[in-house]
Short mmCIF file of the N, C-alpha and C atoms (twelve columns), coordinates in Angstrom:
data_MODEL
# 
_entry.id   MODEL 
# 
loop_
_atom_site.group_PDB 
_atom_site.id 
_atom_site.type_symbol 
_atom_site.label_atom_id 
_atom_site.label_alt_id 
_atom_site.label_comp_id 
_atom_site.label_asym_id 
_atom_site.label_seq_id 
_atom_site.Cartn_x 
_atom_site.Cartn_y 
_atom_site.Cartn_z 
_atom_site.pdbx_PDB_model_num 
ATOM 1   N N  . MET A 1  -23.919 6.258   22.155 1 
ATOM 2   C CA . MET A 1  -22.962 5.175   22.038 1 
ATOM 3   C C  . MET A 1  -22.223 5.311   20.719 1 
ATOM 4   N N  . SER A 2  -20.946 5.079   20.747 1 
ATOM 5   C CA . SER A 2  -20.162 5.123   19.518 1 
ATOM 6   C C  . SER A 2  -20.254 3.775   18.806 1 
ATOM 7   N N  . LEU A 3  -19.647 3.712   17.656 1 
ATOM 8   C CA . LEU A 3  -19.649 2.454   16.914 1 
ATOM 9   C C  . LEU A 3  -19.022 1.342   17.747 1 
ATOM 10  N N  . LEU A 4  -19.627 0.185   17.679 1 
ATOM 11  C CA . LEU A 4  -19.115 -0.963  18.411 1 
ATOM 12  C C  . LEU A 4  -17.781 -1.409  17.824 1 
ATOM 13  N N  . ALA A 5  -16.967 -2.056  18.639 1 
ATOM 14  C CA . ALA A 5  -15.724 -2.654  18.142 1 
ATOM 15  C C  . ALA A 5  -16.080 -3.686  17.080 1 
ATOM 16  N N  . ASP A 6  -15.166 -3.927  16.175 1 
ATOM 17  C CA . ASP A 6  -15.436 -4.808  15.037 1 
ATOM 18  C C  . ASP A 6  -16.023 -6.155  15.440 1 
ATOM 19  N N  . ALA A 7  -15.413 -6.824  16.405 1 
ATOM 20  C CA . ALA A 7  -15.889 -8.152  16.812 1 
ATOM 21  C C  . ALA A 7  -17.279 -8.065  17.423 1 
ATOM 22  N N  . ALA A 8  -17.513 -7.064  18.250 1 
ATOM 23  C CA . ALA A 8  -18.829 -6.897  18.871 1 
ATOM 24  C C  . ALA A 8  -19.869 -6.547  17.814 1 
ATOM 25  N N  . LEU A 9  -19.483 -5.717  16.864 1 
ATOM 26  C CA . LEU A 9  -20.399 -5.340  15.787 1 
ATOM 27  C C  . LEU A 9  -20.795 -6.570  14.972 1 
ATOM 28  N N  . GLU A 10 -19.826 -7.394  14.631 1 
ATOM 29  C CA . GLU A 10 -20.117 -8.602  13.863 1 
ATOM 30  C C  . GLU A 10 -21.037 -9.541  14.636 1 
ATOM 31  N N  . ALA A 11 -20.810 -9.674  15.934 1 
ATOM 32  C CA . ALA A 11 -21.665 -10.537 16.762 1 
ATOM 33  C C  . ALA A 11 -23.094 -10.001 16.780 1 
ATOM 34  N N  . GLU A 12 -23.241 -8.695  16.884 1 
ATOM 35  C CA . GLU A 12 -24.576 -8.098  16.887 1 
ATOM 36  C C  . GLU A 12 -25.253 -8.279  15.530 1 
ATOM 37  N N  . VAL A 13 -24.497 -8.144  14.453 1 
ATOM 38  C CA . VAL A 13 -25.043 -8.338  13.108 1 
ATOM 39  C C  . VAL A 13 -25.550 -9.766  12.957 1 
ATOM 40  N N  . LEU A 14 -24.745 -10.728 13.373 1 
ATOM 41  C CA . LEU A 14 -25.157 -12.129 13.264 1 
ATOM 42  C C  . LEU A 14 -26.410 -12.404 14.097 1 
ATOM 43  N N  . ALA A 15 -26.444 -11.889 15.308 1 
ATOM 44  C CA . ALA A 15 -27.608 -12.096 16.168 1 
ATOM 45  C C  . ALA A 15 -28.846 -11.418 15.574 1 
ATOM 46  N N  . ALA A 16 -28.691 -10.204 15.091 1 
ATOM 47  C CA . ALA A 16 -29.822 -9.487  14.487 1 
ATOM 48  C C  . ALA A 16 -30.321 -10.204 13.242 1 
ATOM 49  N N  . ALA A 17 -29.415 -10.759 12.465 1 
ATOM 50  C CA . ALA A 17 -29.801 -11.494 11.257 1 
ATOM 51  C C  . ALA A 17 -30.625 -12.730 11.610 1 
ATOM 52  N N  . ARG A 18 -30.422 -13.264 12.811 1 
ATOM 53  C CA . ARG A 18 -31.204 -14.414 13.277 1 
ATOM 54  C C  . ARG A 18 -32.527 -13.986 13.912 1 
ATOM 55  N N  . GLY A 19 -32.783 -12.665 13.933 1 
ATOM 56  C CA . GLY A 19 -34.044 -12.169 14.465 1 
ATOM 57  C C  . GLY A 19 -33.990 -11.608 15.863 1 
ATOM 58  N N  . ASP A 20 -32.802 -11.446 16.423 1 
ATOM 59  C CA . ASP A 20 -32.650 -10.904 17.774 1 
ATOM 60  C C  . ASP A 20 -32.908 -9.392  17.741 1 
ATOM 61  N N  . ARG A 21 -34.071 -9.006  18.247 1 
ATOM 62  C CA . ARG A 21 -34.453 -7.584  18.217 1 
ATOM 63  C C  . ARG A 21 -33.572 -6.722  19.105 1 
ATOM 64  N N  . GLY A 22 -33.112 -7.265  20.209 1 
ATOM 65  C CA . GLY A 22 -32.206 -6.523  21.088 1 
ATOM 66  C C  . GLY A 22 -30.897 -6.206  20.392 1 
ATOM 67  N N  . ALA A 23 -30.367 -7.195  19.665 1 
ATOM 68  C CA . ALA A 23 -29.131 -6.977  18.917 1 
ATOM 69  C C  . ALA A 23 -29.353 -5.916  17.845 1 
ATOM 70  N N  . PHE A 24 -30.494 -5.965  17.192 1 
ATOM 71  C CA . PHE A 24 -30.781 -4.966  16.165 1 
ATOM 72  C C  . PHE A 24 -30.888 -3.579  16.791 1 
ATOM 73  N N  . ALA A 25 -31.532 -3.497  17.937 1 
ATOM 74  C CA . ALA A 25 -31.648 -2.204  18.626 1 
ATOM 75  C C  . ALA A 25 -30.262 -1.654  18.967 1 
ATOM 76  N N  . ARG A 26 -29.358 -2.539  19.373 1 
ATOM 77  C CA . ARG A 26 -27.994 -2.080  19.681 1 
ATOM 78  C C  . ARG A 26 -27.264 -1.623  18.419 1 
ATOM 79  N N  . LEU A 27 -27.516 -2.289  17.298 1 
ATOM 80  C CA . LEU A 27 -26.936 -1.832  16.023 1 
ATOM 81  C C  . LEU A 27 -27.454 -0.447  15.655 1 
ATOM 82  N N  . VAL A 28 -28.747 -0.254  15.825 1 
ATOM 83  C CA . VAL A 28 -29.337 1.054   15.518 1 
ATOM 84  C C  . VAL A 28 -28.711 2.122   16.408 1 
ATOM 85  N N  . THR A 29 -28.615 1.835   17.695 1 
ATOM 86  C CA . THR A 29 -28.013 2.795   18.626 1 
ATOM 87  C C  . THR A 29 -26.577 3.126   18.235 1 
ATOM 88  N N  . ALA A 30 -25.832 2.098   17.852 1 
ATOM 89  C CA . ALA A 30 -24.420 2.288   17.515 1 
ATOM 90  C C  . ALA A 30 -24.212 3.029   16.207 1 
ATOM 91  N N  . THR A 31 -25.181 2.967   15.291 1 
ATOM 92  C CA . THR A 31 -24.975 3.527   13.953 1 
ATOM 93  C C  . THR A 31 -25.911 4.675   13.608 1 
ATOM 94  N N  . SER A 32 -26.788 5.044   14.505 1 
ATOM 95  C CA . SER A 32 -27.797 6.051   14.161 1 
ATOM 96  C C  . SER A 32 -27.198 7.419   13.836 1 
ATOM 97  N N  . ALA A 33 -26.131 7.798   14.523 1 
ATOM 98  C CA . ALA A 33 -25.507 9.096   14.205 1 
ATOM 99  C C  . ALA A 33 -24.940 9.082   12.786 1 
ATOM 100 N N  . LEU A 34 -24.311 7.980   12.412 1 
ATOM 101 C CA . LEU A 34 -23.765 7.836   11.061 1 
ATOM 102 C C  . LEU A 34 -24.868 7.907   10.006 1 
ATOM 103 N N  . VAL A 35 -25.909 7.123   10.207 1 
ATOM 104 C CA . VAL A 35 -27.004 7.079   9.223  1 
ATOM 105 C C  . VAL A 35 -27.695 8.429   9.135  1 
ATOM 106 N N  . THR A 36 -27.944 9.058   10.267 1 
ATOM 107 C CA . THR A 36 -28.608 10.363  10.254 1 
ATOM 108 C C  . THR A 36 -27.738 11.420  9.590  1 
ATOM 109 N N  . ALA A 37 -26.438 11.361  9.808  1 
ATOM 110 C CA . ALA A 37 -25.531 12.314  9.148  1 
ATOM 111 C C  . ALA A 37 -25.576 12.146  7.633  1 
ATOM 112 N N  . ILE A 38 -25.596 10.912  7.183  1 
ATOM 113 C CA . ILE A 38 -25.654 10.659  5.745  1 
ATOM 114 C C  . ILE A 38 -26.989 11.139  5.176  1 
ATOM 115 N N  . THR A 39 -28.083 10.800  5.847  1 
ATOM 116 C CA . THR A 39 -29.391 11.221  5.324  1 
ATOM 117 C C  . THR A 39 -29.559 12.734  5.403  1 
ATOM 118 N N  . LEU A 40 -28.980 13.356  6.416  1 
ATOM 119 C CA . LEU A 40 -29.052 14.818  6.511  1 
ATOM 120 C C  . LEU A 40 -28.249 15.477  5.392  1 
ATOM 121 N N  . ALA A 41 -27.096 14.913  5.072  1 
ATOM 122 C CA . ALA A 41 -26.298 15.460  3.965  1 
ATOM 123 C C  . ALA A 41 -27.053 15.357  2.645  1 
ATOM 124 N N  . GLU A 42 -27.828 14.296  2.497  1 
ATOM 125 C CA . GLU A 42 -28.599 14.102  1.262  1 
ATOM 126 C C  . GLU A 42 -29.840 14.992  1.206  1 
ATOM 127 N N  . THR A 43 -30.546 15.109  2.327  1 
ATOM 128 C CA . THR A 43 -31.835 15.826  2.307  1 
ATOM 129 C C  . THR A 43 -31.724 17.298  2.697  1 
ATOM 130 N N  . ARG A 44 -30.736 17.611  3.517  1 
ATOM 131 C CA . ARG A 44 -30.562 18.963  4.058  1 
ATOM 132 C C  . ARG A 44 -31.794 19.445  4.830  1 
ATOM 133 N N  . ASP A 45 -32.503 18.481  5.413  1 
ATOM 134 C CA . ASP A 45 -33.701 18.773  6.197  1 
ATOM 135 C C  . ASP A 45 -33.735 17.777  7.352  1 
ATOM 136 N N  . VAL A 46 -33.752 18.287  8.582  1 
ATOM 137 C CA . VAL A 46 -33.642 17.422  9.755  1 
ATOM 138 C C  . VAL A 46 -34.782 16.404  9.817  1 
ATOM 139 N N  . GLU A 47 -36.003 16.843  9.631  1 
ATOM 140 C CA . GLU A 47 -37.136 15.919  9.715  1 
ATOM 141 C C  . GLU A 47 -37.109 14.877  8.596  1 
ATOM 142 N N  . LEU A 48 -36.802 15.313  7.384  1 
ATOM 143 C CA . LEU A 48 -36.680 14.352  6.284  1 
ATOM 144 C C  . LEU A 48 -35.540 13.371  6.531  1 
ATOM 145 N N  . ALA A 49 -34.461 13.862  7.105  1 
ATOM 146 C CA . ALA A 49 -33.321 12.996  7.412  1 
ATOM 147 C C  . ALA A 49 -33.706 11.934  8.425  1 
ATOM 148 N N  . ARG A 50 -34.448 12.315  9.450  1 
ATOM 149 C CA . ARG A 50 -34.899 11.341  10.453 1 
ATOM 150 C C  . ARG A 50 -35.832 10.313  9.831  1 
ATOM 151 N N  . ASP A 51 -36.742 10.767  8.997  1 
ATOM 152 C CA . ASP A 51 -37.648 9.835   8.306  1 
ATOM 153 C C  . ASP A 51 -36.866 8.886   7.400  1 
ATOM 154 N N  . ALA A 52 -35.898 9.439   6.679  1 
ATOM 155 C CA . ALA A 52 -35.083 8.609   5.787  1 
ATOM 156 C C  . ALA A 52 -34.270 7.594   6.582  1 
ATOM 157 N N  . ALA A 53 -33.726 8.010   7.717  1 
ATOM 158 C CA . ALA A 53 -32.958 7.095   8.563  1 
ATOM 159 C C  . ALA A 53 -33.850 5.956   9.056  1 
ATOM 160 N N  . GLN A 54 -35.067 6.286   9.426  1 
ATOM 161 C CA . GLN A 54 -36.005 5.247   9.861  1 
ATOM 162 C C  . GLN A 54 -36.279 4.267   8.715  1 
ATOM 163 N N  . ASP A 55 -36.446 4.784   7.519  1 
ATOM 164 C CA . ASP A 55 -36.651 3.925   6.347  1 
ATOM 165 C C  . ASP A 55 -35.430 3.031   6.100  1 
ATOM 166 N N  . VAL A 56 -34.249 3.589   6.298  1 
ATOM 167 C CA . VAL A 56 -33.025 2.801   6.134  1 
ATOM 168 C C  . VAL A 56 -33.056 1.600   7.081  1 
ATOM 169 N N  . TYR A 57 -33.400 1.844   8.337  1 
ATOM 170 C CA . TYR A 57 -33.395 0.750   9.313  1 
ATOM 171 C C  . TYR A 57 -34.497 -0.270  9.050  1 
ATOM 172 N N  . LEU A 58 -35.603 0.147   8.492  1 
ATOM 173 C CA . LEU A 58 -36.628 -0.823  8.093  1 
ATOM 174 C C  . LEU A 58 -36.081 -1.735  6.996  1 
ATOM 175 N N  . GLN A 59 -35.371 -1.151  6.049  1 
ATOM 176 C CA . GLN A 59 -34.764 -1.945  4.970  1 
ATOM 177 C C  . GLN A 59 -33.657 -2.846  5.511  1 
ATOM 178 N N  . VAL A 60 -32.883 -2.335  6.455  1 
ATOM 179 C CA . VAL A 60 -31.813 -3.134  7.056  1 
ATOM 180 C C  . VAL A 60 -32.405 -4.341  7.773  1 
ATOM 181 N N  . TRP A 61 -33.450 -4.110  8.559  1 
ATOM 182 C CA . TRP A 61 -34.072 -5.216  9.306  1 
ATOM 183 C C  . TRP A 61 -34.563 -6.303  8.349  1 
ATOM 184 N N  . SER A 62 -35.181 -5.903  7.265  1 
ATOM 185 C CA . SER A 62 -35.722 -6.898  6.333  1 
ATOM 186 C C  . SER A 62 -34.646 -7.523  5.447  1 
ATOM 187 N N  . GLY A 63 -33.518 -6.855  5.248  1 
ATOM 188 C CA . GLY A 63 -32.498 -7.362  4.340  1 
ATOM 189 C C  . GLY A 63 -31.247 -7.900  5.005  1 
ATOM 190 N N  . LEU A 64 -31.200 -7.841  6.315  1 
ATOM 191 C CA . LEU A 64 -29.974 -8.224  7.021  1 
ATOM 192 C C  . LEU A 64 -29.592 -9.683  6.787  1 
ATOM 193 N N  . GLY A 65 -30.565 -10.536 6.602  1 
ATOM 194 C CA . GLY A 65 -30.281 -11.941 6.349  1 
ATOM 195 C C  . GLY A 65 -29.568 -12.186 5.031  1 
ATOM 196 N N  . GLN A 66 -29.599 -11.216 4.136  1 
ATOM 197 C CA . GLN A 66 -28.940 -11.349 2.840  1 
ATOM 198 C C  . GLN A 66 -27.480 -10.906 2.864  1 
ATOM 199 N N  . LEU A 67 -27.061 -10.276 3.953  1 
ATOM 200 C CA . LEU A 67 -25.673 -9.827  4.073  1 
ATOM 201 C C  . LEU A 67 -24.785 -11.049 4.270  1 
ATOM 202 N N  . ARG A 68 -23.885 -11.280 3.349  1 
ATOM 203 C CA . ARG A 68 -23.040 -12.486 3.383  1 
ATOM 204 C C  . ARG A 68 -21.908 -12.387 4.394  1 
ATOM 205 N N  . ASP A 69 -21.331 -11.202 4.531  1 
ATOM 206 C CA . ASP A 69 -20.177 -11.018 5.413  1 
ATOM 207 C C  . ASP A 69 -20.528 -9.997  6.482  1 
ATOM 208 N N  . PRO A 70 -20.737 -10.430 7.726  1 
ATOM 209 C CA . PRO A 70 -21.088 -9.479  8.781  1 
ATOM 210 C C  . PRO A 70 -20.021 -8.415  8.998  1 
ATOM 211 N N  . GLY A 71 -18.793 -8.702  8.582  1 
ATOM 212 C CA . GLY A 71 -17.725 -7.708  8.675  1 
ATOM 213 C C  . GLY A 71 -17.899 -6.555  7.696  1 
ATOM 214 N N  . SER A 72 -18.792 -6.736  6.734  1 
ATOM 215 C CA . SER A 72 -19.081 -5.696  5.743  1 
ATOM 216 C C  . SER A 72 -20.338 -4.900  6.085  1 
ATOM 217 N N  . PHE A 73 -20.797 -5.023  7.317  1 
ATOM 218 C CA . PHE A 73 -22.041 -4.359  7.697  1 
ATOM 219 C C  . PHE A 73 -21.993 -2.843  7.484  1 
ATOM 220 N N  . LEU A 74 -20.946 -2.200  7.970  1 
ATOM 221 C CA . LEU A 74 -20.907 -0.734  7.850  1 
ATOM 222 C C  . LEU A 74 -20.874 -0.252  6.399  1 
ATOM 223 N N  . PRO A 75 -20.042 -0.816  5.528  1 
ATOM 224 C CA . PRO A 75 -20.125 -0.391  4.121  1 
ATOM 225 C C  . PRO A 75 -21.492 -0.693  3.503  1 
ATOM 226 N N  . TRP A 76 -22.061 -1.835  3.864  1 
ATOM 227 C CA . TRP A 76 -23.391 -2.206  3.366  1 
ATOM 228 C C  . TRP A 76 -24.439 -1.208  3.849  1 
ATOM 229 N N  . LEU A 77 -24.335 -0.830  5.105  1 
ATOM 230 C CA . LEU A 77 -25.269 0.137   5.694  1 
ATOM 231 C C  . LEU A 77 -25.155 1.497   5.017  1 
ATOM 232 N N  . ARG A 78 -23.943 1.928   4.745  1 
ATOM 233 C CA . ARG A 78 -23.736 3.228   4.113  1 
ATOM 234 C C  . ARG A 78 -24.299 3.229   2.717  1 
# 
């Protein structure tokens, strides 16, 4: 799945911030290629990149409630 449209992405961010695991799963699906590409560029190791991406999403899940503007999700995620 490619990145969600802005409005859909914001709706998923808001729902995930309220604890909706399905919405969070859809965010992960929509952004996993981006996150993995970034972690791969940093680590230059596929397995380390996957582990780092998983760590990113653990931090996102725990910190999503602190994101003030759901429209800033992608820059915040990066």
